Coordinates of C-alpha atoms in Angstrom, one line a residue:
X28 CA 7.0 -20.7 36.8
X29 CA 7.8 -17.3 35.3
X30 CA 6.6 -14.3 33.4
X31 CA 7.7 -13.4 30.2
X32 CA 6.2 -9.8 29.0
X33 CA 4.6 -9.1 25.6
X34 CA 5.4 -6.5 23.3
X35 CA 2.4 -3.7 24.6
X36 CA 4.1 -4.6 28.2
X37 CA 7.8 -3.8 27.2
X38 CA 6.7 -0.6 25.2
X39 CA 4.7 0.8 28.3
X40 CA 5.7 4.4 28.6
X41 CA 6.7 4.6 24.9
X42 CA 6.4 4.1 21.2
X43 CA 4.9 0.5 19.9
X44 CA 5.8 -0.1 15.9
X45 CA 3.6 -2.4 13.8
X46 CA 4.5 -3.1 10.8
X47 CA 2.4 -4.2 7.9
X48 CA -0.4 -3.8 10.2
X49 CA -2.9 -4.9 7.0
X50 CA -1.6 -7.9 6.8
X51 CA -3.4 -8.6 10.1
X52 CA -6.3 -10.6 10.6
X53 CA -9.4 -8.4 11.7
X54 CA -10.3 -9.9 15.0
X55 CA -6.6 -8.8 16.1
X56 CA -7.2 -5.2 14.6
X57 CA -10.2 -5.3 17.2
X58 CA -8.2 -6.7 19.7
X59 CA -5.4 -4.2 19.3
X60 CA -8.1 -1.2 19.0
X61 CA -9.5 -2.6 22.4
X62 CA -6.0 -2.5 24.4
X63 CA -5.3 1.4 23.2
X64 CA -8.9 2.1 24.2
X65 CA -8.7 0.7 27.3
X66 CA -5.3 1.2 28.5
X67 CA -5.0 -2.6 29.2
X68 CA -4.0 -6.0 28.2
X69 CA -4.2 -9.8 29.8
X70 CA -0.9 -11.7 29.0
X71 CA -1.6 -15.2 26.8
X72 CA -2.8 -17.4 29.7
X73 CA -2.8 -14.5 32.3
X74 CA -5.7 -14.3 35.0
X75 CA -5.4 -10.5 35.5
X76 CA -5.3 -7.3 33.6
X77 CA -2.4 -4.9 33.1
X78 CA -2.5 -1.7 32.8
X79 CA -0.2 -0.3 29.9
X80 CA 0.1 3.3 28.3
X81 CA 1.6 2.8 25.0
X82 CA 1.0 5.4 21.8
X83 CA 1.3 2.8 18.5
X84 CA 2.9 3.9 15.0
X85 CA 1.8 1.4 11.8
X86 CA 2.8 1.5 8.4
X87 CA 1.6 -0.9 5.9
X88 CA 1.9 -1.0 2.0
X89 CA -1.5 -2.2 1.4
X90 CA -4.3 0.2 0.2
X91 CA -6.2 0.4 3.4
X92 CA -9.1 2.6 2.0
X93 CA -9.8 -0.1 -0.4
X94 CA -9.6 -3.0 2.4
X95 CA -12.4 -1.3 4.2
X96 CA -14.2 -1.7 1.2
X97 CA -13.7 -5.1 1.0
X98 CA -14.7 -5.7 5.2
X99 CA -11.1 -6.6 5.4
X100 CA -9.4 -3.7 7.4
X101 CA -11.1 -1.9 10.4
X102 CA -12.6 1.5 9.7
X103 CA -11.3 3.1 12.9

């Protein structure tokens, strides 16, 4: 009955902030990775794909070099 945007939708045109951006699982690192690549995203449900330009800032306290190690944390 109605659309409700997501966070990449709303930040179109701008700034995106992750935080604690190890903490996430690493098919959504991929997933993320893929919608910056791409410049595009589906909405949860959605038929179509949007196009979005977004630049994303992370932070994380986590030792990332040592997660990629571990096959826990995306390289790239």
């Amino acid at each position: 009955v109605s659309d409700k945007k997501g966070l990449f939708e709303i930040a179109d045109g701008g700034t995106l902030f992750l935080d604690e951006i190890g903490e996430l699982d690493i098919a959504l690192q991929a997933k993320i990775l893929r919608a910056l690549q791409e410049k595009q995203i589906r909405r949860v449900g959605g038929v179509r794909e949007l196009n979005v330009d977004v630049r994303v800032v992370t932070a994380t306290n986590r030792d990332l070099l040592h997660m990629v190690g571990e096959k826990r944390s995306r390289e790239d």
